[in-house]
Amino acid sequence: MSNTEFPDDELRHEQEFIDGLYARVDVLRGKAESSVADALAQGDKPMQARLERDILVAERSGLLAALNAVDGSLCFGRIDLADGTAHHIGRIGLREDDAERTPVLVDWRADVARPFYLATGHTPMGLRRRRHISTEGRTVTSLHDEILDLGDATRTGYEDHNGDAVLLAALNSARTGRMSDIVQTIQAEQDEIIRAPYRGVLVVEGGPGTGKTAVALHRAAYLLYEYRELLARRAVLIVGPNPAFLGYIGEVLPSLGETGVLLATVGELFPGVKATATDTPEAAAVKGRADMADVLAAVVRDRQALPDPVIAIEHDREVLMLDDGLVSVARERTRAAKLPHNAAREHFEGHILNTLTELYAERVGTDPYDGSSLLDASDITQIRDELAENPEVWSAIDQLWPRITPQRLVADFLAAPDGHLDDEDAAAVRRPVTRAWTVADVPLLDEAAELLGEDDRLARARADRERETQIAYAQGVLDVSYASRTYEFEDRNDEDSEVLSAHDIIDAERFAERQEEADHRSAAERAAADRTWAFGHIIVDEAQELSPMAWRLLMRRSPTRSMTLVGDPAQTAEAAGVGSWADILAPYVEDRWEHTRLGVNYRTPAEIMELAAAVVRAENPDFEPPSSVRSTGVRPWVRRADGDLPETVAKAVAELTPAEGRLAVIAPRELHRLLATRLDGVTAGAEPDLTRTVVLLDPRQAKGLEFDSVLVVEPGAYGTSDLYVALTRATQRLGVLYTHELPQALAAGITGE
């Protein structure tokens, strides 16, 4: 048979398969909605409520989200096995109504799908052929076949002889301002990382464009698939460097059918606090140091005060004197319990009350002749109870061992850090109490919360009162039910009166429990509101940037140390960043962690990477960048901006803006206001709209993002790592404008004025 006999039939076959898939999906979507409508039409409210609850469960499980999110590319591949069977591969799995039958569509994470990513001509893994199916909406637009069994003479006319057409098409496609999944083009080295066991700490290192973030997100999707029961309860936390980055990656996991994930920056990991202010680099460095944990512990101890010199308490016409000796004994006994400050307060209260009771009993209950006690145990108990009702006693306790919130402790410390930090560090962090929180403050708040703990007695008492009220109400309902039944049967015979009532099968306490409102929040939603939540797995992007204090916060969220850390030490820019993986992990897991490196740059063309690598080599001659898989033939340009800088930037933007796709202008923060006034339609700010054609960013905001074209303004204002990041964001074209001195490493890249 000739190659030309098959193309139309092949395309028709795949289109019919895709049509059948979407017919099935439409049924799945419409079944729940139509059933609810039928129940509503029939007035069956209980049935309607049950169906609506089932829909809610389906939504939270991610199934409906997946069906909606992947509408345009539900199936992307097929593998033909040597035994004659074939499997279509997709973003989610779909089966016939009989769950035991072979899946209609195999989930990309299933073991049977793995040869789609790993098979080669040398190691075919039982495959004859691998097919990539490209679609627009529900329409099949192209097929790409790879022959893995060279002895198979069958040809379809869709053979892709270089095997990279689908990958290169994805890499060259216009950007949308949102990260796309790579489920259709996962490479072998990426697949190994994605499917690695979830236990332990895995470090994934890679330079710009190596797909670290995409691999981490697909790893999250894989772990949620493979360890569904565990991670559905505990949730997965993904930590990103800034809000713009989280917006950029926010659609990837829903498109893969996963919603049990919390995305957050470090500045969002203390419930009730969102960091909106910005620290100076010096302040961030001081706040991020590991010894800040000891500093805050000392601040807490200082709040456990001694009288200066005494506290006088009037009680029943007697004046009791609490001096530093008596209080010191109470304080040391309380500290010996090794409880957090607020939780330990109950012990301190008891010691102070006992001390005052002894003072008062000695004063009023001692025989003046022989010094013997005139009081028995009941008298002592009564004295203690009366002291416990004296407001002056509680005023003294509040002064000596106050209840403190983490916010108050950290705010007071930053307002007056002298005495706990040296003069230079104190000057760097000092600020007014009323100032907004910064990202570097959040680990301090978390550390303070650990040191302080909670005195939950009031909350427990309030809960007990609410519970008693609910039980009393439930008892009233049962009593009404019983009275109604008694009235109904009072004129009937004894046999009728033996019918069971609610009173006979349930008591008020259990009835109240059944009326309690269930918590329908997802695990991720509950985790976001609970500072003490232990996540099933944590993924940290740009992990090299986190401070030692931030790592203390994250390790508390991961007591099992199940983590994936992705980053690139060469891109470390934050003053408090640790940079070295060993330095980050040694305090928590010593050397018990795995390390792997991604060495292929899929994003940055070779021409741009050559210029970016020169910047790093100026400081580190041994630097080896990742190897680019593409060469566009378009070299980046570097120009002096003569005259009006905003006008020159506007002209360069017009030159670089792609017909389709996105352009980023990366400039120092102090120039943003000026440039924004001259760039039509530009978006900027802390959370810019990355779907707009032109976006204005600083280098830190650009971390992890990619654009078709990039214009870097005033490169001399950046440090080496920031400049390296800025230069490696483009997938197609790069331009650099400067007015001041040009970094020497860039001078060689000038191609024209």
mmCIF file of N, CA and C in Angstrom, residues 636-719:
data_model
loop_
_atom_site.group_PDB
_atom_site.id
_atom_site.type_symbol
_atom_site.label_atom_id
_atom_site.label_comp_id
_atom_site.label_asym_id
_atom_site.label_seq_id
_atom_site.Cartn_x
_atom_site.Cartn_y
_atom_site.Cartn_z
ATOM 1 N N PRO A 636 20.112 39.273 19.660
ATOM 2 C CA PRO A 636 19.637 40.394 20.479
ATOM 3 C C PRO A 636 20.423 41.659 20.155
ATOM 4 N N TRP A 637 19.794 42.820 20.348
ATOM 5 C CA TRP A 637 20.509 44.074 20.114
ATOM 6 C C TRP A 637 20.634 44.863 21.408
ATOM 7 N N VAL A 638 21.693 45.664 21.485
ATOM 8 C CA VAL A 638 21.975 46.511 22.650
ATOM 9 C C VAL A 638 22.234 47.917 22.127
ATOM 10 N N ARG A 639 21.449 48.900 22.586
ATOM 11 C CA ARG A 639 21.548 50.256 22.048
ATOM 12 C C ARG A 639 21.582 51.288 23.166
ATOM 13 N N ARG A 640 22.264 52.379 22.887
ATOM 14 C CA ARG A 640 22.209 53.535 23.780
ATOM 15 C C ARG A 640 20.934 54.324 23.473
ATOM 16 N N ALA A 641 20.236 54.731 24.522
ATOM 17 C CA ALA A 641 19.030 55.533 24.374
ATOM 18 C C ALA A 641 19.420 56.998 24.444
ATOM 19 N N ASP A 642 19.591 57.621 23.313
ATOM 20 C CA ASP A 642 19.949 59.035 23.272
ATOM 21 C C ASP A 642 18.684 59.885 23.378
ATOM 22 N N GLY A 643 18.766 60.955 24.158
ATOM 23 C CA GLY A 643 17.631 61.857 24.281
ATOM 24 C C GLY A 643 16.619 61.355 25.294
ATOM 25 N N ASP A 644 15.355 61.484 24.940
ATOM 26 C CA ASP A 644 14.246 61.183 25.852
ATOM 27 C C ASP A 644 14.109 59.663 26.025
ATOM 28 N N LEU A 645 14.386 59.149 27.237
ATOM 29 C CA LEU A 645 14.336 57.706 27.471
ATOM 30 C C LEU A 645 12.931 57.136 27.258
ATOM 31 N N PRO A 646 11.873 57.715 27.841
ATOM 32 C CA PRO A 646 10.540 57.137 27.620
ATOM 33 C C PRO A 646 10.161 57.068 26.145
ATOM 34 N N GLU A 647 10.533 58.106 25.377
ATOM 35 C CA GLU A 647 10.211 58.090 23.952
ATOM 36 C C GLU A 647 10.982 56.982 23.235
ATOM 37 N N THR A 648 12.252 56.806 23.599
ATOM 38 C CA THR A 648 13.059 55.745 22.987
ATOM 39 C C THR A 648 12.495 54.373 23.339
ATOM 40 N N VAL A 649 12.064 54.207 24.599
ATOM 41 C CA VAL A 649 11.462 52.939 25.024
ATOM 42 C C VAL A 649 10.186 52.683 24.233
ATOM 43 N N ALA A 650 9.362 53.714 24.051
ATOM 44 C CA ALA A 650 8.111 53.545 23.311
ATOM 45 C C ALA A 650 8.376 53.090 21.875
ATOM 46 N N LYS A 651 9.390 53.656 21.241
ATOM 47 C CA LYS A 651 9.730 53.249 19.871
ATOM 48 C C LYS A 651 10.226 51.805 19.842
ATOM 49 N N ALA A 652 11.035 51.430 20.825
ATOM 50 C CA ALA A 652 11.539 50.051 20.881
ATOM 51 C C ALA A 652 10.404 49.066 21.130
ATOM 52 N N VAL A 653 9.432 49.468 21.948
ATOM 53 C CA VAL A 653 8.275 48.608 22.202
ATOM 54 C C VAL A 653 7.505 48.378 20.913
ATOM 55 N N ALA A 654 7.321 49.441 20.141
ATOM 56 C CA ALA A 654 6.627 49.292 18.864
ATOM 57 C C ALA A 654 7.388 48.356 17.930
ATOM 58 N N GLU A 655 8.700 48.404 17.989
ATOM 59 C CA GLU A 655 9.528 47.548 17.135
ATOM 60 C C GLU A 655 9.466 46.089 17.562
ATOM 61 N N LEU A 656 9.431 45.846 18.869
ATOM 62 C CA LEU A 656 9.542 44.483 19.384
ATOM 63 C C LEU A 656 8.204 43.790 19.592
ATOM 64 N N THR A 657 7.109 44.548 19.710
ATOM 65 C CA THR A 657 5.817 43.932 20.011
ATOM 66 C C THR A 657 5.437 42.938 18.920
ATOM 67 N N PRO A 658 5.204 41.686 19.277
ATOM 68 C CA PRO A 658 4.890 40.670 18.266
ATOM 69 C C PRO A 658 3.467 40.830 17.734
ATOM 70 N N ALA A 659 3.246 40.334 16.519
ATOM 71 C CA ALA A 659 1.895 40.357 15.957
ATOM 72 C C ALA A 659 0.954 39.538 16.825
ATOM 73 N N GLU A 660 1.452 38.434 17.348
ATOM 74 C CA GLU A 660 0.737 37.633 18.343
ATOM 75 C C GLU A 660 1.700 37.403 19.496
ATOM 76 N N GLY A 661 1.168 37.292 20.682
ATOM 77 C CA GLY A 661 2.033 37.024 21.821
ATOM 78 C C GLY A 661 2.166 38.220 22.740
ATOM 79 N N ARG A 662 3.243 38.205 23.556
ATOM 80 C CA ARG A 662 3.384 39.180 24.633
ATOM 81 C C ARG A 662 4.792 39.761 24.657
ATOM 82 N N LEU A 663 4.856 41.031 25.105
ATOM 83 C CA LEU A 663 6.130 41.730 25.261
ATOM 84 C C LEU A 663 6.264 42.184 26.703
ATOM 85 N N ALA A 664 7.443 41.986 27.284
ATOM 86 C CA ALA A 664 7.736 42.490 28.630
ATOM 87 C C ALA A 664 8.785 43.577 28.546
ATOM 88 N N VAL A 665 8.496 44.696 29.206
ATOM 89 C CA VAL A 665 9.496 45.740 29.409
ATOM 90 C C VAL A 665 10.002 45.564 30.837
ATOM 91 N N ILE A 666 11.271 45.213 30.987
ATOM 92 C CA ILE A 666 11.851 44.979 32.312
ATOM 93 C C ILE A 666 12.743 46.163 32.639
ATOM 94 N N ALA A 667 12.351 46.908 33.663
ATOM 95 C CA ALA A 667 13.034 48.160 33.994
ATOM 96 C C ALA A 667 13.110 48.317 35.503
ATOM 97 N N PRO A 668 14.051 49.124 36.009
ATOM 98 C CA PRO A 668 14.118 49.387 37.447
ATOM 99 C C PRO A 668 12.794 49.963 37.947
ATOM 100 N N ARG A 669 12.422 49.609 39.153
ATOM 101 C CA ARG A 669 11.138 50.015 39.713
ATOM 102 C C ARG A 669 10.950 51.532 39.691
ATOM 103 N N GLU A 670 12.024 52.294 39.905
ATOM 104 C CA GLU A 670 11.895 53.750 39.972
ATOM 105 C C GLU A 670 11.537 54.374 38.624
ATOM 106 N N LEU A 671 11.671 53.627 37.533
ATOM 107 C CA LEU A 671 11.311 54.155 36.219
ATOM 108 C C LEU A 671 9.888 53.788 35.793
ATOM 109 N N HIS A 672 9.213 52.949 36.553
ATOM 110 C CA HIS A 672 7.927 52.422 36.101
ATOM 111 C C HIS A 672 6.879 53.510 35.894
ATOM 112 N N ARG A 673 6.763 54.420 36.846
ATOM 113 C CA ARG A 673 5.736 55.455 36.724
ATOM 114 C C ARG A 673 5.972 56.297 35.465
ATOM 115 N N LEU A 674 7.228 56.648 35.225
ATOM 116 C CA LEU A 674 7.562 57.471 34.067
ATOM 117 C C LEU A 674 7.281 56.727 32.766
ATOM 118 N N LEU A 675 7.701 55.475 32.690
ATOM 119 C CA LEU A 675 7.521 54.714 31.455
ATOM 120 C C LEU A 675 6.052 54.391 31.189
ATOM 121 N N ALA A 676 5.291 54.121 32.245
ATOM 122 C CA ALA A 676 3.886 53.732 32.076
ATOM 123 C C ALA A 676 3.076 54.833 31.410
ATOM 124 N N THR A 677 3.471 56.097 31.627
ATOM 125 C CA THR A 677 2.718 57.202 31.038
ATOM 126 C C THR A 677 2.917 57.301 29.533
ATOM 127 N N ARG A 678 3.965 56.652 28.991
ATOM 128 C CA ARG A 678 4.275 56.767 27.567
ATOM 129 C C ARG A 678 3.993 55.477 26.785
ATOM 130 N N LEU A 679 3.567 54.448 27.489
ATOM 131 C CA LEU A 679 3.317 53.165 26.824
ATOM 132 C C LEU A 679 1.822 52.881 26.825
ATOM 133 N N ASP A 680 1.207 52.951 25.674
ATOM 134 C CA ASP A 680 -0.233 52.748 25.576
ATOM 135 C C ASP A 680 -0.598 51.305 25.918
ATOM 136 N N GLY A 681 -1.607 51.171 26.788
ATOM 137 C CA GLY A 681 -2.135 49.845 27.103
ATOM 138 C C GLY A 681 -1.249 48.985 27.953
ATOM 139 N N VAL A 682 -0.180 49.543 28.525
ATOM 140 C CA VAL A 682 0.721 48.736 29.335
ATOM 141 C C VAL A 682 0.075 48.401 30.673
ATOM 142 N N THR A 683 0.397 47.254 31.232
ATOM 143 C CA THR A 683 -0.060 46.869 32.561
ATOM 144 C C THR A 683 1.147 46.762 33.474
ATOM 145 N N ALA A 684 0.981 47.186 34.735
ATOM 146 C CA ALA A 684 2.095 47.197 35.683
ATOM 147 C C ALA A 684 1.532 47.012 37.084
ATOM 148 N N GLY A 685 2.396 47.163 38.090
ATOM 149 C CA GLY A 685 1.961 47.038 39.475
ATOM 150 C C GLY A 685 2.387 45.728 40.098
ATOM 151 N N ALA A 686 1.943 45.511 41.352
ATOM 152 C CA ALA A 686 2.329 44.304 42.089
ATOM 153 C C ALA A 686 1.754 43.045 41.461
ATOM 154 N N GLU A 687 0.549 43.144 40.867
ATOM 155 C CA GLU A 687 -0.093 41.993 40.251
ATOM 156 C C GLU A 687 -0.558 42.380 38.848
ATOM 157 N N PRO A 688 0.354 42.563 37.911
ATOM 158 C CA PRO A 688 -0.016 42.996 36.561
ATOM 159 C C PRO A 688 -0.807 41.924 35.820
ATOM 160 N N ASP A 689 -1.600 42.376 34.860
ATOM 161 C CA ASP A 689 -2.365 41.458 34.024
ATOM 162 C C ASP A 689 -1.451 40.943 32.917
ATOM 163 N N LEU A 690 -0.959 39.744 33.080
ATOM 164 C CA LEU A 690 0.016 39.192 32.136
ATOM 165 C C LEU A 690 -0.605 38.796 30.806
ATOM 166 N N THR A 691 -1.932 38.850 30.703
ATOM 167 C CA THR A 691 -2.562 38.521 29.431
ATOM 168 C C THR A 691 -2.600 39.726 28.493
ATOM 169 N N ARG A 692 -2.236 40.909 28.992
ATOM 170 C CA ARG A 692 -2.167 42.088 28.139
ATOM 171 C C ARG A 692 -0.950 41.993 27.220
ATOM 172 N N THR A 693 -0.977 42.713 26.107
ATOM 173 C CA THR A 693 0.091 42.596 25.109
ATOM 174 C C THR A 693 1.431 43.087 25.643
ATOM 175 N N VAL A 694 1.420 44.191 26.410
ATOM 176 C CA VAL A 694 2.661 44.758 26.939
ATOM 177 C C VAL A 694 2.557 44.843 28.457
ATOM 178 N N VAL A 695 3.565 44.338 29.138
ATOM 179 C CA VAL A 695 3.581 44.359 30.597
ATOM 180 C C VAL A 695 4.889 44.980 31.064
ATOM 181 N N LEU A 696 4.813 45.782 32.125
ATOM 182 C CA LEU A 696 5.977 46.466 32.692
ATOM 183 C C LEU A 696 6.320 45.811 34.023
ATOM 184 N N LEU A 697 7.557 45.302 34.137
ATOM 185 C CA LEU A 697 7.981 44.544 35.310
ATOM 186 C C LEU A 697 9.350 45.012 35.764
ATOM 187 N N ASP A 698 9.681 44.666 37.019
ATOM 188 C CA ASP A 698 11.077 44.755 37.432
ATOM 189 C C ASP A 698 11.660 43.336 37.389
ATOM 190 N N PRO A 699 12.979 43.169 37.495
ATOM 191 C CA PRO A 699 13.565 41.826 37.327
ATOM 192 C C PRO A 699 13.028 40.793 38.310
ATOM 193 N N ARG A 700 12.747 41.194 39.563
ATOM 194 C CA ARG A 700 12.271 40.213 40.534
ATOM 195 C C ARG A 700 10.881 39.706 40.156
ATOM 196 N N GLN A 701 10.034 40.610 39.619
ATOM 197 C CA GLN A 701 8.708 40.188 39.181
ATOM 198 C C GLN A 701 8.778 39.240 37.992
ATOM 199 N N ALA A 702 9.816 39.370 37.186
ATOM 200 C CA ALA A 702 9.918 38.580 35.958
ATOM 201 C C ALA A 702 10.358 37.149 36.209
ATOM 202 N N LYS A 703 10.769 36.831 37.428
ATOM 203 C CA LYS A 703 11.253 35.476 37.718
ATOM 204 C C LYS A 703 10.205 34.432 37.348
ATOM 205 N N GLY A 704 10.627 33.427 36.607
ATOM 206 C CA GLY A 704 9.753 32.321 36.262
ATOM 207 C C GLY A 704 8.815 32.586 35.103
ATOM 208 N N LEU A 705 8.781 33.832 34.592
ATOM 209 C CA LEU A 705 7.856 34.178 33.510
ATOM 210 C C LEU A 705 8.560 34.083 32.158
ATOM 211 N N GLU A 706 7.776 34.049 31.085
ATOM 212 C CA GLU A 706 8.352 34.060 29.751
ATOM 213 C C GLU A 706 7.453 34.840 28.810
ATOM 214 N N PHE A 707 8.091 35.474 27.821
ATOM 215 C CA PHE A 707 7.404 36.329 26.870
ATOM 216 C C PHE A 707 8.004 36.102 25.486
ATOM 217 N N ASP A 708 7.234 36.450 24.460
ATOM 218 C CA ASP A 708 7.761 36.319 23.105
ATOM 219 C C ASP A 708 8.936 37.270 22.904
ATOM 220 N N SER A 709 8.771 38.534 23.336
ATOM 221 C CA SER A 709 9.827 39.532 23.202
ATOM 222 C C SER A 709 10.052 40.214 24.541
ATOM 223 N N VAL A 710 11.280 40.661 24.757
ATOM 224 C CA VAL A 710 11.630 41.343 26.007
ATOM 225 C C VAL A 710 12.486 42.560 25.673
ATOM 226 N N LEU A 711 12.183 43.679 26.346
ATOM 227 C CA LEU A 711 13.014 44.875 26.269
ATOM 228 C C LEU A 711 13.559 45.149 27.664
ATOM 229 N N VAL A 712 14.873 45.102 27.816
ATOM 230 C CA VAL A 712 15.526 45.357 29.102
ATOM 231 C C VAL A 712 16.022 46.805 29.092
ATOM 232 N N VAL A 713 15.595 47.563 30.100
ATOM 233 C CA VAL A 713 15.941 48.983 30.188
ATOM 234 C C VAL A 713 16.908 49.207 31.339
ATOM 235 N N GLU A 714 17.962 49.962 31.086
ATOM 236 C CA GLU A 714 18.987 50.326 32.080
ATOM 237 C C GLU A 714 19.601 49.105 32.758
ATOM 238 N N PRO A 715 20.258 48.236 32.009
ATOM 239 C CA PRO A 715 20.841 47.022 32.599
ATOM 240 C C PRO A 715 21.888 47.313 33.661
ATOM 241 N N GLY A 716 22.510 48.483 33.617
ATOM 242 C CA GLY A 716 23.521 48.804 34.615
ATOM 243 C C GLY A 716 22.970 48.976 36.008
ATOM 244 N N ALA A 717 21.628 49.067 36.149
ATOM 245 C CA ALA A 717 21.013 49.237 37.466
ATOM 246 C C ALA A 717 20.819 47.909 38.186
ATOM 247 N N TYR A 718 21.083 46.800 37.494
ATOM 248 C CA TYR A 718 20.801 45.493 38.079
ATOM 249 C C TYR A 718 22.079 44.828 38.572
ATOM 250 N N GLY A 719 21.923 43.963 39.549
ATOM 251 C CA GLY A 719 22.992 43.055 39.915
ATOM 252 C C GLY A 719 23.092 41.954 38.870
#
